[in-house]
CSV table of C-alpha atoms in Angstrom, one decimal:
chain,number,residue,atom,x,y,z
A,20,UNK,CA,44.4,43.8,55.5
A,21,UNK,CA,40.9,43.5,56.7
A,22,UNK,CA,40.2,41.2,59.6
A,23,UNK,CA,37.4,38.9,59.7
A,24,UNK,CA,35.8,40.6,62.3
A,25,UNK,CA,35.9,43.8,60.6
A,26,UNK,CA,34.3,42.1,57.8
A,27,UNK,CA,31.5,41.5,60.2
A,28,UNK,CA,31.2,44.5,61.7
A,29,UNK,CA,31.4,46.2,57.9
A,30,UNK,CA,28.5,44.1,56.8
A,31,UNK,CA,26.9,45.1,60.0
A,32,UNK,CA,26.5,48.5,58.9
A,33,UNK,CA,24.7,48.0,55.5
A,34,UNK,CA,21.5,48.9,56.9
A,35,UNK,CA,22.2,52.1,58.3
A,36,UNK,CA,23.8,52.8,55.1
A,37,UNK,CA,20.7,52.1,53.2
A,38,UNK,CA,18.6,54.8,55.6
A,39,UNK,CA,21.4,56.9,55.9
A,40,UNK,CA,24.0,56.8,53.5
A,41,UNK,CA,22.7,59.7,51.2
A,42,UNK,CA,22.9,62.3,54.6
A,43,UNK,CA,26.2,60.7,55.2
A,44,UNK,CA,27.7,61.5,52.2
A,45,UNK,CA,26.1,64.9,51.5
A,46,UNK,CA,27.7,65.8,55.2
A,47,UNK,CA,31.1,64.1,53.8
A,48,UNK,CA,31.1,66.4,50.6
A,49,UNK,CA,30.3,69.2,52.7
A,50,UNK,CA,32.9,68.7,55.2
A,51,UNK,CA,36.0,68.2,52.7
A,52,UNK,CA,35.1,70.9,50.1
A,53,UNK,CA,35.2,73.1,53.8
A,54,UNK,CA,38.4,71.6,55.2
A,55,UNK,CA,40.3,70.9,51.7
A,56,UNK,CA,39.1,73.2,49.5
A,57,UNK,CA,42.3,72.7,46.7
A,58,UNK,CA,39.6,69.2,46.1
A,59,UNK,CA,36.8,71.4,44.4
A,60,UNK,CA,37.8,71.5,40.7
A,61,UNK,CA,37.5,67.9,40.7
A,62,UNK,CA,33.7,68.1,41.1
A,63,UNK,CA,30.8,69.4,38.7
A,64,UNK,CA,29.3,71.7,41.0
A,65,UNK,CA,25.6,70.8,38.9
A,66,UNK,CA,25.7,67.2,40.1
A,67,UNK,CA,26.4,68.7,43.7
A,68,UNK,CA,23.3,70.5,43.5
A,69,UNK,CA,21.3,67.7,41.9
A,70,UNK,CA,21.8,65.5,44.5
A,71,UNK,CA,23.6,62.6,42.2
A,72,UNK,CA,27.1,62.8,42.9
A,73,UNK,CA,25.6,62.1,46.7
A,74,UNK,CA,23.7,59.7,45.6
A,75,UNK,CA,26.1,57.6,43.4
A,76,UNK,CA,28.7,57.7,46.2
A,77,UNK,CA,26.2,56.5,49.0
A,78,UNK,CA,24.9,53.4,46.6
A,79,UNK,CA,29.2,52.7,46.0
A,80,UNK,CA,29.4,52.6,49.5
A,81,UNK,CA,26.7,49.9,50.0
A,82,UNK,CA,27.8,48.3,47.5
A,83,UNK,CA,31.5,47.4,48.9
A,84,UNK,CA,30.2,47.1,52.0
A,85,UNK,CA,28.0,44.5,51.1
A,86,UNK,CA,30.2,42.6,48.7
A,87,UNK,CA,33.2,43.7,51.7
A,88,UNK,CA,34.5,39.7,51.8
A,89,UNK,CA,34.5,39.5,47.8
A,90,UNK,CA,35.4,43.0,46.3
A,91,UNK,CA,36.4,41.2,43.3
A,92,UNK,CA,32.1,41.1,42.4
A,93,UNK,CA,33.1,45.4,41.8
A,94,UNK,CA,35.1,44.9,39.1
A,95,UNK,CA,33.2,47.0,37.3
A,96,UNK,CA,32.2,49.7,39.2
A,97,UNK,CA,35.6,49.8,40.3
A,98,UNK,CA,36.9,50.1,36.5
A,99,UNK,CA,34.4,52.7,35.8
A,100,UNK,CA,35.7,54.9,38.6
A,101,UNK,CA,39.2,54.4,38.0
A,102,UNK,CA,38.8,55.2,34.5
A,103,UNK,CA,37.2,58.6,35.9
A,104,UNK,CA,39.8,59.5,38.2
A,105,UNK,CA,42.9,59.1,36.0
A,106,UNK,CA,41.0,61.5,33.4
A,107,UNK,CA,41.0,63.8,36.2
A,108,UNK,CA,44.5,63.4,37.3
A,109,UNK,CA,43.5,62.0,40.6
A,110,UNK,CA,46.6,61.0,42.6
A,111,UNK,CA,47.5,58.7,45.8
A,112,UNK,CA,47.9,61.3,47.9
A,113,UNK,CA,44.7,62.5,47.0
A,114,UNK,CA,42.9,59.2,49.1
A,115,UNK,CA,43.7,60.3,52.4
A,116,UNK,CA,42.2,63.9,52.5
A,117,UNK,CA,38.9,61.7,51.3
A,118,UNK,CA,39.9,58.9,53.8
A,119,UNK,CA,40.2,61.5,56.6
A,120,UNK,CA,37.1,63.0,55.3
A,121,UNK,CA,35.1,60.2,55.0
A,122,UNK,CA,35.9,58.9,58.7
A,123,UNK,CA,35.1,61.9,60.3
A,124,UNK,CA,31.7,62.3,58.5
A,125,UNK,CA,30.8,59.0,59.7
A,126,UNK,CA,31.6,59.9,63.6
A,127,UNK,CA,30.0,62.6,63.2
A,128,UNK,CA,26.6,61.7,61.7
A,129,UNK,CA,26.4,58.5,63.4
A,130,UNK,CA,27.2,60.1,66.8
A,131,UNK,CA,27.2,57.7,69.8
A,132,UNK,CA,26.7,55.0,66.9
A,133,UNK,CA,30.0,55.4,65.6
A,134,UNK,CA,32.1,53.1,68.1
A,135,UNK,CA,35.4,53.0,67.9
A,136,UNK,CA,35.4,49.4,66.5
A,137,UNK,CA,33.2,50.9,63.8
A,138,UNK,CA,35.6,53.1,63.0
A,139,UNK,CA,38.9,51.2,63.1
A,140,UNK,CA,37.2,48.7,60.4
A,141,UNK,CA,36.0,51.5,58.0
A,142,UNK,CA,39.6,53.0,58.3
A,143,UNK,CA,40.9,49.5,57.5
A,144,UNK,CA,38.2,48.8,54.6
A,145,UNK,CA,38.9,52.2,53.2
A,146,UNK,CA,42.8,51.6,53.3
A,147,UNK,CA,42.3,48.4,51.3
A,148,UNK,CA,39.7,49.8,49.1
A,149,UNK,CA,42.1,52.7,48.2
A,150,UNK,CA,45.3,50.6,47.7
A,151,UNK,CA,43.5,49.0,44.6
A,152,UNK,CA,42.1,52.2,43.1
A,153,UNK,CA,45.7,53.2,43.0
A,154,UNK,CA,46.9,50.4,41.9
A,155,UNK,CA,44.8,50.0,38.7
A,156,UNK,CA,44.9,53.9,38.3
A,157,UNK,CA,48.8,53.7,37.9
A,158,UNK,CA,47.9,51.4,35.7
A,159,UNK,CA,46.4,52.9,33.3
A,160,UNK,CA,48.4,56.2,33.9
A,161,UNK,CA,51.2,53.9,32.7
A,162,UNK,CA,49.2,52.6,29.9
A,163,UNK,CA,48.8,56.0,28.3
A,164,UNK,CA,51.9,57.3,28.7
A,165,UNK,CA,52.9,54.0,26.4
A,166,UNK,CA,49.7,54.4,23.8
A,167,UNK,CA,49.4,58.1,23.6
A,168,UNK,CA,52.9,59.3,24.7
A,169,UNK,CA,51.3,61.9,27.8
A,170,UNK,CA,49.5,62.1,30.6
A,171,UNK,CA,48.2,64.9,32.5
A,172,UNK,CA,47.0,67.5,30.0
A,173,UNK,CA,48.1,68.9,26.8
A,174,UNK,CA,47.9,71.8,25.2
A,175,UNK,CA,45.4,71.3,22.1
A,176,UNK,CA,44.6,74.3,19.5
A,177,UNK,CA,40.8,74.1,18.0
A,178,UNK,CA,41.3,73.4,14.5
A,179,UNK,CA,37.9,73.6,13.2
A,180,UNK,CA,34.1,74.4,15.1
A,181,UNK,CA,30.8,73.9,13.7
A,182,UNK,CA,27.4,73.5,15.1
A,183,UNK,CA,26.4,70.2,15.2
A,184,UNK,CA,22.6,71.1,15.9
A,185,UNK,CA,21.3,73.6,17.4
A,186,UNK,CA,22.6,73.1,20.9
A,187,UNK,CA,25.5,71.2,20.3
A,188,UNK,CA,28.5,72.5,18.7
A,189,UNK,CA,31.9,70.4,17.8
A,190,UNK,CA,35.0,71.2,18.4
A,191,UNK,CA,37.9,69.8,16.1
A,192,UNK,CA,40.9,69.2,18.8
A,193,UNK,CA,45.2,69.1,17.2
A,194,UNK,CA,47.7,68.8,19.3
A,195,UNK,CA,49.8,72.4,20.0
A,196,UNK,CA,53.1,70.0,19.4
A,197,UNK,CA,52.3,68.5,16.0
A,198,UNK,CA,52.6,64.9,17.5
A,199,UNK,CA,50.3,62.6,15.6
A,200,UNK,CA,47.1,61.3,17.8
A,201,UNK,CA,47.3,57.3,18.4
A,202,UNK,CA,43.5,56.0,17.8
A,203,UNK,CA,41.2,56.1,21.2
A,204,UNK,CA,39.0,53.2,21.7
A,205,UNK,CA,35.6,53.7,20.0
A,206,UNK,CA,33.7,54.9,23.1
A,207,UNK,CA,35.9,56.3,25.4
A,208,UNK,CA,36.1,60.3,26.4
A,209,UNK,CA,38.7,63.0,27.2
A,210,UNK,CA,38.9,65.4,29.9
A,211,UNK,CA,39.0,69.3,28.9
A,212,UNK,CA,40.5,72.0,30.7
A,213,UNK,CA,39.6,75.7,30.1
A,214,UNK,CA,39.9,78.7,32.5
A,215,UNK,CA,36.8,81.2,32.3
A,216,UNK,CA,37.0,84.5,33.3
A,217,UNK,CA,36.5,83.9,36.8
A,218,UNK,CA,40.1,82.7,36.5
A,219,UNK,CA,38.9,79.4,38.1
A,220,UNK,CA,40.3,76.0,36.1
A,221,UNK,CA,37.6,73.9,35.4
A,222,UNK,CA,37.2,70.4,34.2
A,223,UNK,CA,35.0,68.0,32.5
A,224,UNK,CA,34.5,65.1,30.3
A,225,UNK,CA,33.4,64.8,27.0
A,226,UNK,CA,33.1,61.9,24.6
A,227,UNK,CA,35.2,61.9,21.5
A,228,UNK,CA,32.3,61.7,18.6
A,229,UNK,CA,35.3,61.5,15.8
A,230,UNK,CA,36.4,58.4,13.9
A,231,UNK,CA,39.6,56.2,15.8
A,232,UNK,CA,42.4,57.0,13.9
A,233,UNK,CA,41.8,60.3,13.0
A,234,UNK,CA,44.2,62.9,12.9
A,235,UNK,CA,42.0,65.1,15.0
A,236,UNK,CA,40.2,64.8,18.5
A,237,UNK,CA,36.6,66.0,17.8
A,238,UNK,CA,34.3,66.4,20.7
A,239,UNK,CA,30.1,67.9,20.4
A,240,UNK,CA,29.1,69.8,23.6
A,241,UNK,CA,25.4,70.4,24.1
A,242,UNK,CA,24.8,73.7,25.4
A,243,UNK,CA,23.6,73.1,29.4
A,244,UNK,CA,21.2,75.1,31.4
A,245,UNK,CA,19.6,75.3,34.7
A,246,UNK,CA,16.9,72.5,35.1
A,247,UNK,CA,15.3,75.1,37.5
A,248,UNK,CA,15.8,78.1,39.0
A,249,UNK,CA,18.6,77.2,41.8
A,250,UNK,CA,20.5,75.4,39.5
A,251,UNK,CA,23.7,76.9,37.7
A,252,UNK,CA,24.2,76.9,34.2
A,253,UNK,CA,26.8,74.7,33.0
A,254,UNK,CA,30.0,76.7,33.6
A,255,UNK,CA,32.3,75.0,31.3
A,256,UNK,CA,30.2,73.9,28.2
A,257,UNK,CA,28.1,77.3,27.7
A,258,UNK,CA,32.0,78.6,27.9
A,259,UNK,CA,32.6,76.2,25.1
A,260,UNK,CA,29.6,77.6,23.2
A,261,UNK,CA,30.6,81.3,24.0
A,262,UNK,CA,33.9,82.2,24.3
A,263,UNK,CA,36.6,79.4,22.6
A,264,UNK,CA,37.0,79.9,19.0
A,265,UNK,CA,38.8,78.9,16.2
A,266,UNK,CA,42.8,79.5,16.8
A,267,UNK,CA,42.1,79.2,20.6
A,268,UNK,CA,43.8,76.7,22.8
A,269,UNK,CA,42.6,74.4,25.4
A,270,UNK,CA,44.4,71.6,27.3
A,271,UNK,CA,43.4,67.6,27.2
A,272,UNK,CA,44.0,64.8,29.3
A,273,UNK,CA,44.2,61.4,27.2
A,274,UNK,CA,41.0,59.0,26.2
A,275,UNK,CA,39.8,57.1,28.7
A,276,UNK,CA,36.9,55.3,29.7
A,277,UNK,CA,35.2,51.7,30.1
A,278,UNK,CA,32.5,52.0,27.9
A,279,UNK,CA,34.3,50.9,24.6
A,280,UNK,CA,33.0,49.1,21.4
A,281,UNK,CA,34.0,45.3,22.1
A,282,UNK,CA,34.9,42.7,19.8
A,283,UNK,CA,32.4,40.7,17.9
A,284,UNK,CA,31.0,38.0,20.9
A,285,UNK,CA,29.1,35.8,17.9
A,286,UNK,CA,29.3,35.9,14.8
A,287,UNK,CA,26.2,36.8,12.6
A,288,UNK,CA,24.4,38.6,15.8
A,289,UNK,CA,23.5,42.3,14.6
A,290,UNK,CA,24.9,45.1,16.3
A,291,UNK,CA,22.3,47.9,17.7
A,292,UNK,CA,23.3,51.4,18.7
A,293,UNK,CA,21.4,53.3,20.4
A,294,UNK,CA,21.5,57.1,20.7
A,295,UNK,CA,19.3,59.8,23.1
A,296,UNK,CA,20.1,63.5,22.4
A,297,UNK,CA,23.9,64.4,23.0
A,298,UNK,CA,24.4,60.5,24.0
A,299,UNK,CA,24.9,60.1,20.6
A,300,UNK,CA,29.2,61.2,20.8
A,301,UNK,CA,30.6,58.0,21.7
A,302,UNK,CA,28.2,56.1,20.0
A,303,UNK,CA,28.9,57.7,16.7
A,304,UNK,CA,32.6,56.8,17.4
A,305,UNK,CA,31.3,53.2,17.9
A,306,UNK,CA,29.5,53.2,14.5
A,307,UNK,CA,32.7,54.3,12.5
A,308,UNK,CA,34.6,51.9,14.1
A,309,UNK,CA,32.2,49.1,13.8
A,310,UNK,CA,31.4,49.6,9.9
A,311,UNK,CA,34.7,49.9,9.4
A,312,UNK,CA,36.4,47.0,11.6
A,313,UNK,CA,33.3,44.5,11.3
A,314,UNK,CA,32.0,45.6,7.4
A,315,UNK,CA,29.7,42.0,7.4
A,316,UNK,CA,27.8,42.8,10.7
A,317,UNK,CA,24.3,43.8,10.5
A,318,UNK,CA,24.5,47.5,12.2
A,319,UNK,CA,21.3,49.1,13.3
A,320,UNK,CA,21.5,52.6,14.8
A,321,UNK,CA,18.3,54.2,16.3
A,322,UNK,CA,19.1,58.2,17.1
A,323,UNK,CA,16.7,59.2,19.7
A,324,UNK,CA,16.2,63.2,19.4
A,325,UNK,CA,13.0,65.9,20.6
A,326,UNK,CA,13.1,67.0,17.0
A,327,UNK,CA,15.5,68.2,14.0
A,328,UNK,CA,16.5,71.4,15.3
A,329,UNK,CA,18.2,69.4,18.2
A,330,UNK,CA,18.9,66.3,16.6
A,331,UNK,CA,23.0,66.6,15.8
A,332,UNK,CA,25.1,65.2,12.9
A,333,UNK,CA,21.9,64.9,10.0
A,334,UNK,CA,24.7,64.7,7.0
A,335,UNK,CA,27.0,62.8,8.5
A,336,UNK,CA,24.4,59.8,9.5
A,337,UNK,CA,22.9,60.6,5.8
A,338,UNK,CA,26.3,59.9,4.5
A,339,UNK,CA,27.2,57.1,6.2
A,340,UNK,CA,23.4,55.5,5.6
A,341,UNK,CA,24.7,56.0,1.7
A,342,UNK,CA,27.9,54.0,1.6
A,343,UNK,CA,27.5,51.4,3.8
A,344,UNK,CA,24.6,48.6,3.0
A,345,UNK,CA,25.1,46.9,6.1
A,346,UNK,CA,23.6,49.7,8.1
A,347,UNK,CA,20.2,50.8,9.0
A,348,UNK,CA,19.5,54.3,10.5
A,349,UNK,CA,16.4,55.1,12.3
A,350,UNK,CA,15.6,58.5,13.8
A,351,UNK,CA,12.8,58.7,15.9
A,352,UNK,CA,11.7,62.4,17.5
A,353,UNK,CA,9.6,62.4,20.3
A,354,UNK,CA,8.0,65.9,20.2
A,355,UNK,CA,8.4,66.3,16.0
A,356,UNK,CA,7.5,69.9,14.3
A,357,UNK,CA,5.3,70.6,11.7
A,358,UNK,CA,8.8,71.3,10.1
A,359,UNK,CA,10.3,68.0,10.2
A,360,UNK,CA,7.1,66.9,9.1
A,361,UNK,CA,7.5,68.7,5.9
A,362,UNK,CA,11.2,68.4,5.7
A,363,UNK,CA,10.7,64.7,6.2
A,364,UNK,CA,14.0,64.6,8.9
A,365,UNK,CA,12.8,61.5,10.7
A,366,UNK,CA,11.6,57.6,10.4
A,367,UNK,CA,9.3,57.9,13.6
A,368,UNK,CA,7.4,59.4,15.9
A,369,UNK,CA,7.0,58.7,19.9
A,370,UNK,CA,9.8,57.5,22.3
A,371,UNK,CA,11.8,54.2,22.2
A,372,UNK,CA,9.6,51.3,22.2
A,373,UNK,CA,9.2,47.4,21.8
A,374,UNK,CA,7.2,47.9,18.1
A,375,UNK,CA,9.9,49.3,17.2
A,376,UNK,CA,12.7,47.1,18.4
A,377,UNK,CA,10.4,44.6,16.7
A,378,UNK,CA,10.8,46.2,13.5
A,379,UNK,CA,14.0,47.0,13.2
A,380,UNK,CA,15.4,43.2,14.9
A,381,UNK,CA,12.7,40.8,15.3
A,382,UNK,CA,13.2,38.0,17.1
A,383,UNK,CA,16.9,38.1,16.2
A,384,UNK,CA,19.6,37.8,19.7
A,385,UNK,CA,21.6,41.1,19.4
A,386,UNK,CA,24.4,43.3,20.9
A,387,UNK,CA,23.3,46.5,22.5
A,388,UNK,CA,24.9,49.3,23.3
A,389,UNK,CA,22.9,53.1,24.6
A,390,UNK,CA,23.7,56.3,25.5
A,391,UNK,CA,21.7,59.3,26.2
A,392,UNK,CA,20.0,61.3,29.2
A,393,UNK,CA,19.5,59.0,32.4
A,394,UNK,CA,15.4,58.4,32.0
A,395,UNK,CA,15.9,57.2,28.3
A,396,UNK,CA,18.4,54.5,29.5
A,397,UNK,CA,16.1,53.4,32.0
A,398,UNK,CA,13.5,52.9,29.6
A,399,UNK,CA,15.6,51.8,27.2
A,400,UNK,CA,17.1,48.6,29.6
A,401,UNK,CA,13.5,47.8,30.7
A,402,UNK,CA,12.5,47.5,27.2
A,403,UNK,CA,15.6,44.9,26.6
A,404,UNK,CA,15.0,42.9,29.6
A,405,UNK,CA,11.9,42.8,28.7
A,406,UNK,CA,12.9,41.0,25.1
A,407,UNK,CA,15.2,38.8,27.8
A,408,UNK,CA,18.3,40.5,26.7
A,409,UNK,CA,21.1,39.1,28.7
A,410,UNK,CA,22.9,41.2,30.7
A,411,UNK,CA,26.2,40.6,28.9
A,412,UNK,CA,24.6,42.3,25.8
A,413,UNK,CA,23.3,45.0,27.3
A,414,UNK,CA,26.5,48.2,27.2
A,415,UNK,CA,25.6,51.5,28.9
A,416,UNK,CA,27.0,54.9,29.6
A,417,UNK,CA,25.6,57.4,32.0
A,418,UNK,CA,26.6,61.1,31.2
A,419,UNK,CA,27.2,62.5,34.9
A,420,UNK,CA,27.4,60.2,37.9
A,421,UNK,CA,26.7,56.7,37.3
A,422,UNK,CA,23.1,55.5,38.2
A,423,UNK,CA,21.4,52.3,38.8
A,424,UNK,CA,19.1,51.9,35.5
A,425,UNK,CA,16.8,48.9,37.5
A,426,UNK,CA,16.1,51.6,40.0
C-alpha cells in the first residue's frame, strides 16, 4: 500500500519523466535483456530497434505516475496490456526480474537524484501496480481455460494457405487434437509460436481475420521488411511466408485482446469500419460478425490499400458486398496503377478524407472502429474529431506498441 507521501513524492517525479523517461527506459531494457536474458522472446526485437516499445513504456510510466492517487483513470491501458501479457504467457514471477530491473535503471540514470525516498516509493508504486496486472491477468487466464478449454499454447496443424494479396498470405489454423474451436470475440488476436532455423522460439501476435464461430482459426500475415538499412526483417512473419506449409504445425495461445466489436450503443446509428493495409484482419472479423449479429444496421466499410496488388481479400469483400444490402464497401488506394485503373479494383483515389466521410455518412452520428499502420490512425482520429466524434465512438487498434494517436 502506497503512502500518501509516496504519492507525493511519485507525482514529484513526473517531470523528469517527461525529459527523461525515454533514456530511462531504453537503459532499463538494456539492462534486463543483459542480466535476464531467458526475458528476450517476449519482445519483438523490430520495435526495440524502432524506438516504440521504449517509447510506449516511458509514456505508461507517466501516465501512472500522474494518475498515481487514482489508477482506476488506467483502466484501459491497463486492460490493453494485460490482455498482451496473457497472450504471451507472462507470469507473476515474471514482475520482479522487471521490478528489479526497473529500480536499478532508475538509480542508475538518475544518479545522485535517485534518493533513497525516491526509490522506496517507486518500489512500493511498482509492487501495487504489479499486484493488479496479476490479478486481472489470472483473470483472464481463468477465463479461457473456461471458454476455450487451454491456455498456454497448442499445437495447431495449417489446414489450408493462400495468398491473400500479394504480401499477405493466410493461414487456415485446426487444432492438432480435433477439439472444436469456441468463437473468439470479433476483434481479438492469437499469439503464434514457430521455431526458425536458428532454433530460437519466437512469438508474435496476429489478428484472427476469420468469421467467430468458425471451425478454423484463420490468420493473414503481411510479409515485413527492414524500414531501412539497420533494421531486421521480420523474423517470424517472412518465416511464415517462407518456410510453414500446408501439413505443418505451429503452436497457439488462445484469442485475446481488448479491441472487440461491442454491442449496438443506439439503435439506428450506422456502423463504419475502417481498414489501412494488413489493419484490415480484425476488422474483417468485425464485419462478419456485425452483418451477421446486427443484419438491420447500416454497415459502411472503407478498405484503405496503396493499390490492388496489396490490397488483400478482393473476392471475399466482393462477396460479402453481394449478399448483404445493408453494407456499403468503399476501397480507396492511395498510389493506384494504371492497372487498377483499367481493372476498375477501386471506388477512390487519395488517402482518407472528410469528402469522403461526407459521402459515405453525412451528417449522420456513427460508431467507428480503425485499424491500420500507425500514421493512418492518426489521420484517421483527427479527421473524426474533427466531425466531433465523441470519444466513446471512436475504437482503435495499434499493430505493435500502442501509441498516442493525438500526439
Amino acid at each position: 500500500m502506497l503512502s500518501a507521501a509516496q504519492m507525493e513524492i511519485i507525482k514529484q517525479t513526473v517531470p523528469v519523466l517527461e525529459d527523461h523517461g525515454e533514456v530511462l527506459t531504453r537503459h532499463f531494457y538494456q539492462r534486463m535483456f543483459r542480466e535476464n536474458p531467458e526475458v528476450l522472446a517476449f519482445f519483438n526485437p523490430a520495435h526495440q530497434h524502432a524506438g516504440t516499445q521504449q517509447r510506449a513504456l516511458a509514456a505508461a510510466i507517466c501516465a501512472y505516475a500522474r494518475n498515481i492517487e487514482n489508477p482506476a483513470m488506467l483502466a484501459g491501458a491497463v486492460e490493453l496490456i494485460a490482455q498482451k501479457h496473457v497472450s504471451l504467457g507472462i507470469q507473476a514471477e515474471h514482475y520482479p526480474i522487471v521490478g528489479e530491473n526497473l529500480l536499478a535503471s532508475i538509480r542508475e540514470v538518475l544518479g545522485e537524484a535517485a534518493t533513497d525516498e525516491i526509490i522506496d516509493a517507486w518500489a512500493a508504486a511498482y509492487g501495487a501496480l504489479a499486484d493488479l496486472f496479476i490479478q486481472r491477468e489470472g483473470e483472464i487466464y481463468r477465463h479461457q481455460t473456461e471458454v476455450h478449454g487451454w491456455q498456454g499454447f497448442k499445437r495447431f496443424v495449417v489446414r489450408q494457405r493462400e495468398a491473400a494479396s500479394d504480401n499477405i498470405v493466410s493461414l487456415y489454423l485446426v487444432p492438432e487434437d480435433g477439439q472444436p474451436l469456441q468463437p473468439h470475440q470479433p476483434g481479438q488476436y492469437v499469439t503464434l509460436r514457430v521455431t526458425p532455423e536458428n532454433g530460437v522460439p519466437v512469438m508474435r501476435n496476429y489478428s484472427l481475420s476469420n468469421r467467430p464461430g468458425s471451425e478454423h482459426y484463420r490468420i493473414s500475415v503481411k510479409r515485413e521488411l527492414a524500414c531501412d538499412a539497420g533494421a531486421p526483417d521480420g523474423v517470424c512473419s517472412n518465416y511464415l511466408h517462407d518456410r510453414i506449409a500446408q501439413g505443418d504445425v505451429v503452436e497457439l495461445a488462445p484469442p485475446c485482446g481488448e479491441f472487440v466489436l461491442t454491442p449496438v450503443a443506439e439503435a439506428g446509428k450506422p456502423l463504419v469500419l475502417i481498414a489501412g493495409g494488413v489493419g484490415i484482419t480484425p476488422i474483417l472479423s468485425m464485419l462478419y460478425a456485425a452483418l451477421e449479429q446486427q443484419p438491420d444496421r447500416e454497415v459502411i466499410f472503407i478498405q484503405c490499400a496503396l493499390n490492388g496488388a496489396v490490397r488483400p481479400f478482393e473476392r471475399e469483400l466482393a462477396t460479402l458486398r453481394g449478399e448483404y444490402p445493408n453494407l456499403t464497401v468503399h476501397v480507396r488506394f492511395s498510389e493506384a496503377t494504371d492497372e487498377d485503373r483499367i481493372r476498375a479494383l477501386h471506388d477512390s483515389e487519395g488517402l482518407l478524407d472528410s469528402a469522403l466521410l461526407d459521402q459515405l455518412i453525412g451528417d449522420q452520428d456513427a460508431e467507428f472502429y480503425l485499424c491500420g499502420p500507425a500514421p493512418m490512425l492518426k489521420h484517421g482520429w483527427r479527421l473524426l474529431k474533427q466531425r466531433a466524434v465523441e470519444d466513446a465512438d471512436i475504437h482503435f487498434e495499434f499493430f505493435g506498441p500502442a501509441g498516442d494517436l493525438a500526439a
